[in-house]
Tab-separated table of C-alpha atoms in Angstrom:
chain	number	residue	atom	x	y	z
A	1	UNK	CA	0.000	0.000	0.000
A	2	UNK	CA	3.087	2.341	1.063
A	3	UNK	CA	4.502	1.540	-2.566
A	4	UNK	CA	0.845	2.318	-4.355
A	5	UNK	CA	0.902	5.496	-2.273
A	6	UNK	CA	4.339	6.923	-2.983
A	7	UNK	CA	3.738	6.170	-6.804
A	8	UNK	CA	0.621	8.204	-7.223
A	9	UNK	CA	1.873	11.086	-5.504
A	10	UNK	CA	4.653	10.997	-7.999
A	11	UNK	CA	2.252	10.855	-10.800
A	12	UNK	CA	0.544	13.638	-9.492
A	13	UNK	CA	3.156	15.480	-9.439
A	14	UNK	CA	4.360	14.820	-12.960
A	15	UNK	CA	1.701	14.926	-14.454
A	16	UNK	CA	1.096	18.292	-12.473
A	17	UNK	CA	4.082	19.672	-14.217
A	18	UNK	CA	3.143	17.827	-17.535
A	19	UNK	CA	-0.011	19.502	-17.584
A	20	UNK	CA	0.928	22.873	-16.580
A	21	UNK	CA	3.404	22.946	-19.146
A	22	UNK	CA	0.629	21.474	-22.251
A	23	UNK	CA	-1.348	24.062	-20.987
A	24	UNK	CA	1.256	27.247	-21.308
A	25	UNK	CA	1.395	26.044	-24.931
A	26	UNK	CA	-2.093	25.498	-25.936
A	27	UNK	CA	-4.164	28.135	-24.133
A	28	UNK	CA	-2.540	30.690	-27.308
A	29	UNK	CA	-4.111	28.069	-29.670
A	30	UNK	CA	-7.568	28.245	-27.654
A	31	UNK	CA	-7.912	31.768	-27.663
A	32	UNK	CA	-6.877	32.079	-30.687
A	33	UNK	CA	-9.086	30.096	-32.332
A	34	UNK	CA	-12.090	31.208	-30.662
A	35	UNK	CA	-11.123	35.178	-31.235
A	36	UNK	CA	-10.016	34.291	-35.165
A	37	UNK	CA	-12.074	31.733	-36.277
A	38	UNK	CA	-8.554	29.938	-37.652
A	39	UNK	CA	-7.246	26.687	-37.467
A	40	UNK	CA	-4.273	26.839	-36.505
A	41	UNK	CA	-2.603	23.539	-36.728
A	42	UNK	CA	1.037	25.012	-36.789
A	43	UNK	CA	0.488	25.948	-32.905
A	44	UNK	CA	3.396	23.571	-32.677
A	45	UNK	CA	5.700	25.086	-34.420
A	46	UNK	CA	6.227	27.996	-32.308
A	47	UNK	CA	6.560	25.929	-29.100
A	48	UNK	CA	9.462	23.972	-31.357
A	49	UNK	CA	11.046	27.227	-31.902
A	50	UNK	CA	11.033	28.675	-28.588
A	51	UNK	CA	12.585	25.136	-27.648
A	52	UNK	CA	15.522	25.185	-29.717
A	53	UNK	CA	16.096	29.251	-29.237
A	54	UNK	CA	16.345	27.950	-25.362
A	55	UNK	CA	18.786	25.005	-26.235
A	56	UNK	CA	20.733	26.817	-28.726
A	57	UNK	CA	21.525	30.047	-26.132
A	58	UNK	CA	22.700	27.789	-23.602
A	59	UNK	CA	24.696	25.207	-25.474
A	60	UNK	CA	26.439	28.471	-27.711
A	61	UNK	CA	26.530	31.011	-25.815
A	62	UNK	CA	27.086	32.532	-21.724
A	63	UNK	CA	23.278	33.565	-21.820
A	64	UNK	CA	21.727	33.137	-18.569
A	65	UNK	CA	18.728	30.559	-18.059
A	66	UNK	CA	16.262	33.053	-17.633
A	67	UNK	CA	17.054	35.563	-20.158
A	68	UNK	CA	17.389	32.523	-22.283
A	69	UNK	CA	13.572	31.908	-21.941
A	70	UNK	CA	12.618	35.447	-22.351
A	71	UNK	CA	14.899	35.306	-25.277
A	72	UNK	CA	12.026	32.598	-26.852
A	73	UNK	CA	9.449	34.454	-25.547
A	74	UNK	CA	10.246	37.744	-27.476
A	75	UNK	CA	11.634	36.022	-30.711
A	76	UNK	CA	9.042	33.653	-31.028
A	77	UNK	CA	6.124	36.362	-30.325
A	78	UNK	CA	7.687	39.331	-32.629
A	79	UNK	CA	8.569	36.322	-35.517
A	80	UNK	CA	5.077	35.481	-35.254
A	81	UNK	CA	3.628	38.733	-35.739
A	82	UNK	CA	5.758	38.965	-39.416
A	83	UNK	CA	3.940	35.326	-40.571
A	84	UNK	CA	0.647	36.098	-39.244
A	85	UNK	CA	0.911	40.007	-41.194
A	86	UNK	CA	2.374	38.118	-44.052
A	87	UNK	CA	0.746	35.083	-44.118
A	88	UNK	CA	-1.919	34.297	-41.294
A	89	UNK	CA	-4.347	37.455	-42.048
A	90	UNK	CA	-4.490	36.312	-46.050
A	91	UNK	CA	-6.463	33.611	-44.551
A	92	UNK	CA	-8.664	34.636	-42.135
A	93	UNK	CA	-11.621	34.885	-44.713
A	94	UNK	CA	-10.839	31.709	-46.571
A	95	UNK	CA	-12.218	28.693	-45.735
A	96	UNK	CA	-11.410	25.816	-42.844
A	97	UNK	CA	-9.768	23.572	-45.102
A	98	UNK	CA	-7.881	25.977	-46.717
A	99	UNK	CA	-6.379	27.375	-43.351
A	100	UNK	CA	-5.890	23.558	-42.115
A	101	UNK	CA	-4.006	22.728	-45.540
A	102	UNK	CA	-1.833	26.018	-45.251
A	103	UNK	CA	-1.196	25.538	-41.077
A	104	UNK	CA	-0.172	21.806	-42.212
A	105	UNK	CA	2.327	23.169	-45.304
A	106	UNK	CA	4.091	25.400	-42.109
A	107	UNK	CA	4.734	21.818	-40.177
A	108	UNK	CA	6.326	20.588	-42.835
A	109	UNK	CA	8.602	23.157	-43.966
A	110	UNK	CA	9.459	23.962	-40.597
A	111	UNK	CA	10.179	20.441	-39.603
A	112	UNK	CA	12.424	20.115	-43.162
A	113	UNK	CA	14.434	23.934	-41.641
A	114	UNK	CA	14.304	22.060	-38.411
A	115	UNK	CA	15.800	19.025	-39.895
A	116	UNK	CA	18.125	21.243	-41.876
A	117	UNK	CA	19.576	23.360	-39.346
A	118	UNK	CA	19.637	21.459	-36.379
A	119	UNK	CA	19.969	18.316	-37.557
A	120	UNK	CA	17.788	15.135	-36.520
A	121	UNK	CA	18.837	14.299	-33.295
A	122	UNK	CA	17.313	15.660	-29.947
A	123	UNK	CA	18.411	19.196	-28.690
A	124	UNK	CA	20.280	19.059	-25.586
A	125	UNK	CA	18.906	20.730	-22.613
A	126	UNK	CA	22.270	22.544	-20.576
A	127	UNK	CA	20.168	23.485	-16.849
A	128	UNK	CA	22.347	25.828	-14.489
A	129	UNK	CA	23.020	24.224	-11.426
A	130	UNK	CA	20.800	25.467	-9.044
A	131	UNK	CA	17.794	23.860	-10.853
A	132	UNK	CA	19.456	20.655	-11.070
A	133	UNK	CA	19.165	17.920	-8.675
A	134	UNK	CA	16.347	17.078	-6.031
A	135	UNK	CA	13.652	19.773	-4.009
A	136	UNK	CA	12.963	17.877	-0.469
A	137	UNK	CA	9.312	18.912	0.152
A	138	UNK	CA	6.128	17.892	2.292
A	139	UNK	CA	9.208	14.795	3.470
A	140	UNK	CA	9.751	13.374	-0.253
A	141	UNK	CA	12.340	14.826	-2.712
A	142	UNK	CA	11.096	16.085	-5.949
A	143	UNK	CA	12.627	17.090	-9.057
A	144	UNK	CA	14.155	20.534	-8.666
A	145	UNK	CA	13.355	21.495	-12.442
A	146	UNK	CA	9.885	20.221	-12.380
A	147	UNK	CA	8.993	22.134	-9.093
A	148	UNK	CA	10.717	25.026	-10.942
A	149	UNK	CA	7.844	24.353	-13.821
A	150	UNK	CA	5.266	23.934	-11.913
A	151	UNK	CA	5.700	27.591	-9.939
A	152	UNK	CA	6.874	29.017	-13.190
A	153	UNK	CA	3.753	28.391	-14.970
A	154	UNK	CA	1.271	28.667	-11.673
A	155	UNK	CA	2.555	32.441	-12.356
A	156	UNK	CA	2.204	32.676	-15.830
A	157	UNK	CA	-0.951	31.432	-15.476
A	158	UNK	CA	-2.182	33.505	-12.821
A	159	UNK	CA	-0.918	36.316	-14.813
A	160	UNK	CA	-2.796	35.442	-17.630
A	161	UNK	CA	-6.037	35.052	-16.126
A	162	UNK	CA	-5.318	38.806	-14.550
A	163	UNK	CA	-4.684	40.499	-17.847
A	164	UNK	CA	-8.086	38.158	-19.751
A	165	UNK	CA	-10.124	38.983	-16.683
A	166	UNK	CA	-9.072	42.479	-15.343
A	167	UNK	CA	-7.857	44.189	-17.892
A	168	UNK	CA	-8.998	46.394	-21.061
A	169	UNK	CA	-7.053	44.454	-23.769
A	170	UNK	CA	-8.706	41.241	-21.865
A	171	UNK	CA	-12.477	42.938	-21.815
A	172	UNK	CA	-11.584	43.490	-26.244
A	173	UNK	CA	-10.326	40.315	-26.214
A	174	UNK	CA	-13.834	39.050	-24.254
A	175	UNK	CA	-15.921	40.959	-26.444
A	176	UNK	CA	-14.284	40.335	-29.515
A	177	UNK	CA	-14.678	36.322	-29.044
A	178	UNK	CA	-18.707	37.284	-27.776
A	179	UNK	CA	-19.071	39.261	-30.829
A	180	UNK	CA	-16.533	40.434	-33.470
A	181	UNK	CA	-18.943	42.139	-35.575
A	182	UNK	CA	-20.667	44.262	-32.422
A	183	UNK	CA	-16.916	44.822	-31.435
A	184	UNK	CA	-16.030	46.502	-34.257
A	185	UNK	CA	-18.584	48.497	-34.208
A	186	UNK	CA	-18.014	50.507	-30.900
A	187	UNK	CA	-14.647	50.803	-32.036
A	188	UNK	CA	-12.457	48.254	-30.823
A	189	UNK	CA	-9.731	47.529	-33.592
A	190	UNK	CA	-10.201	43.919	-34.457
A	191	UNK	CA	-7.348	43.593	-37.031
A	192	UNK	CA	-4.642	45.298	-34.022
A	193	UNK	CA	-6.327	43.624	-31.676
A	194	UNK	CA	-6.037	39.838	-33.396
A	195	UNK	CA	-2.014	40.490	-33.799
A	196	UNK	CA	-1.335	41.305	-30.245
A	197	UNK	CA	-3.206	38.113	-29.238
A	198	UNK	CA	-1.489	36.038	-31.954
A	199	UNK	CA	1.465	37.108	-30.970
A	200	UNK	CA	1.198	36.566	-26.811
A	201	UNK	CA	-0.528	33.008	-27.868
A	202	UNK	CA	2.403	32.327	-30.296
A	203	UNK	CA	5.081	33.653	-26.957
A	204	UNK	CA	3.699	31.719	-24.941
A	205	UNK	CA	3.544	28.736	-26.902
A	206	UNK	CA	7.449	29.443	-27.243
A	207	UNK	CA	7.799	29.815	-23.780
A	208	UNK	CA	6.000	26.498	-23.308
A	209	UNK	CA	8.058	24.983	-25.459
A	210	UNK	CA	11.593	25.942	-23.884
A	211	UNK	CA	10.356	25.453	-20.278
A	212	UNK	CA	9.244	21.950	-21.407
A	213	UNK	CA	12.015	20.984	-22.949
A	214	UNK	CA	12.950	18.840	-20.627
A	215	UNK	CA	10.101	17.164	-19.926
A	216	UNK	CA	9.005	16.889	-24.121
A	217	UNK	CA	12.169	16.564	-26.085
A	218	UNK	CA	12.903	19.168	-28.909
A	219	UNK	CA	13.283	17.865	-32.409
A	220	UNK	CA	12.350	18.091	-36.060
A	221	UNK	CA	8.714	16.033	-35.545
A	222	UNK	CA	7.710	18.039	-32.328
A	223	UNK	CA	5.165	19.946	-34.309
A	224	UNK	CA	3.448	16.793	-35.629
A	225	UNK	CA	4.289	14.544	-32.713
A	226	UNK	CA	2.765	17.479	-30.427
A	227	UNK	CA	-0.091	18.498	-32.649
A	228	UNK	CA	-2.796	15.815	-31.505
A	229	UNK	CA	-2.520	16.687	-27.293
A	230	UNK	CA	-3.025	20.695	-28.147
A	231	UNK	CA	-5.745	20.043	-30.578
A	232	UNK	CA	-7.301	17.570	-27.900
A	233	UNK	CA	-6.700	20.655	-25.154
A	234	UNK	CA	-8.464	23.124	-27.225
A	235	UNK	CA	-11.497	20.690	-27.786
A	236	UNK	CA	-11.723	19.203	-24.881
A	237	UNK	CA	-11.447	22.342	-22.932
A	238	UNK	CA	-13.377	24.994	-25.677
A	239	UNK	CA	-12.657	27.434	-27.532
A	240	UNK	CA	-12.340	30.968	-26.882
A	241	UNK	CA	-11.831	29.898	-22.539
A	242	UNK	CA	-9.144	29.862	-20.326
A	243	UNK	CA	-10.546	28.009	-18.314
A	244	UNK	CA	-11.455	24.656	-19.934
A	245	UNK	CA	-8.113	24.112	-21.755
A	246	UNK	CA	-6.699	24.229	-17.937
A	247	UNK	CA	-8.891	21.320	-17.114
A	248	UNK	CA	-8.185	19.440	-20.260
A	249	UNK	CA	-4.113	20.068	-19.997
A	250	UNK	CA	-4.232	18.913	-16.211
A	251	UNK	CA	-6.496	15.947	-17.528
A	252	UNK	CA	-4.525	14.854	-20.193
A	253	UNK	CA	-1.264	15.482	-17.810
A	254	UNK	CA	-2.544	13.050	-14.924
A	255	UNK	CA	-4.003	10.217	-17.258
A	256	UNK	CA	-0.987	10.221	-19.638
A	257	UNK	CA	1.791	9.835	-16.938
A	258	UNK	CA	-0.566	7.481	-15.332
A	259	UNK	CA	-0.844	5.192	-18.187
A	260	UNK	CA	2.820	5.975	-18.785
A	261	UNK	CA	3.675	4.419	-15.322
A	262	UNK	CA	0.814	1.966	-14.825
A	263	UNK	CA	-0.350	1.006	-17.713
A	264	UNK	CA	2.464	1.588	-20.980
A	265	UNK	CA	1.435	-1.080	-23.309
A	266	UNK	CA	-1.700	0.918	-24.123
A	267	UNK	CA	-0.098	4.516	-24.864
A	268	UNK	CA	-2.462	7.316	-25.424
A	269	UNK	CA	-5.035	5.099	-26.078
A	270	UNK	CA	-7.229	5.336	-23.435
A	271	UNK	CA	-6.816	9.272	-24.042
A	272	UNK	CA	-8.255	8.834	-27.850
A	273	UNK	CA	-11.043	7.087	-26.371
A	274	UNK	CA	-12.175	9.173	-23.709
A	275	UNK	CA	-11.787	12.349	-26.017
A	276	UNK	CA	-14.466	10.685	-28.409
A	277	UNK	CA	-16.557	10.296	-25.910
A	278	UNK	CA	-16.266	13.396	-24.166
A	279	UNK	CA	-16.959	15.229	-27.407
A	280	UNK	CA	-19.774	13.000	-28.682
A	281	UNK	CA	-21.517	14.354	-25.116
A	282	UNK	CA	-20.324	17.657	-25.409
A	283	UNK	CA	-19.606	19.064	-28.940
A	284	UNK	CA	-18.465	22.331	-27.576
A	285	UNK	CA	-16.200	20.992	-24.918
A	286	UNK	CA	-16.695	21.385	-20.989
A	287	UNK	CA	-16.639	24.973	-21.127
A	288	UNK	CA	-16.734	26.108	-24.710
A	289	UNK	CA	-19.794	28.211	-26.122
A	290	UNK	CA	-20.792	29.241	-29.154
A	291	UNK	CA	-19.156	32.175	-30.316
């Protein structure tokens, strides 16, 4: 019973971090989606980048840790702001399979510039020292790195919630995903207003992606290996909430370390399963709404 006891507490707690992490990713790709109207299956890429901006700084150069994952925050958001200008708002109009064929075209040429510039092999994740090792708390040792996580992205996500909930970019961002059309017309700039939100979705998706590093190895295939748990967060949870992708990250955390641990001959497949079912009860997700 003592051994049962000590191994779900250490599920919990990785699949605590898991989740936080899937969540810092996807909750751009939620938003997103349910303020654009755009299906944005590249999500992934930008969590790759911010991944390998992280691994590159430390492995080539004396760039501290944490201005290392600002570093993927800012290049990640302000190269995302020159695709979705470019490329993204040529789109918005078109149809769903149009913007899911031209999201998928981006996975594959990134992964081939991936592939070309990094090579195929995993990216090395250099940690300074003082995140290293084990964290003795509540009488068990932990992970030092994945109780760094775990507060790193209880912040973030706290202030997230602040700026969506108490804020006026988060009331345009409210109304806009309510109504776009009865936004626009008391004046709220919808096109300005849809590239700052790309662009924190897309920085925090690359700020996902170098704080998980560790935990989800950077390569070539992340996009594509990655796409299916942030499409299931964003469904699962609902478009347009911050709420219900939390749910569905911390969900999908807990059951996929748990059949990791428990249970590995079966993979993600009790995951596929219940996310059928979920959304044959609830189309819209657990906390999604028609927008």
């Amino acid at each position: 019973m003592e051994a049962f006891l000590s191994s779900l507490v250490s599920v919990a707690f990785h699949g605590l971090a898991y989740g936080m992490i899937l969540y810092v990713i996807s909750v751009g790709l939620a938003v997103t989606m349910g303020l654009m109207g755009f299906a944005n299956l590249a999500h992934g890429v930008f969590a790759m980048a911010g991944g390998y901006i992280l691994t590159s700084s430390l492995q080539h150069t004396s760039i501290p840790f944490p201005a290392a994952l600002v570093l993927a925050f800012v290049a990640v958001a302000a190269g995302s702001v020159v695709l979705e200008r470019l490329l993204y708002a040529r789109l918005y109009s078109a149809g769903e399979l149009e913007q899911v064929l031209f999201t998928i075209g981006l996975i594959f040429m990134a992964v081939a510039v991936a592939r070309l510039i990094f090579g195929t092999l995993q990216a090395p994740v250099i940690l300074p020292d003082y995140i290293k090792g084990q964290y003795a708390l509540f009488g068990r040792e932990f992970p030092t790195y994945r109780v760094f996580l775990i507060a790193v992205s209880g912040v973030m996500i706290a202030a997230l919630w602040f700026g969506v909930e108490r804020t006026r970019w988060g009331a345009m961002v409210r109304a806009a995903v309510d109504n776009r059309a009865m936004a626009q017309s008391v004046g709220i700039n919808t096109r300005r207003l849809f590239t700052l939100t790309f662009a924190l979705g897309s920085g925090l998706a690359g700020l996902g992606g170098a704080l998980g590093a560790e935990i989800v190895a950077i390569q070539p295939t992340y996009p594509l290996e990655q796409l299916v748990f942030y499409l299931i967060v964003v469904a699962v949870g609902g478009q347009g909430s911050l709420r219900g992708p939390l749910v569905a990250a911390l969900l999908i955390g807990f059951s996929d370390t748990a059949l990791k641990y428990w249970l590995p001959q079966f993979g993600a497949f009790f995951i596929y399963v219940a996310t059928i079912a979920l959304l044959l009860w609830r189309p819209m997700g657990l906390f999604g709404r028609r927008v």
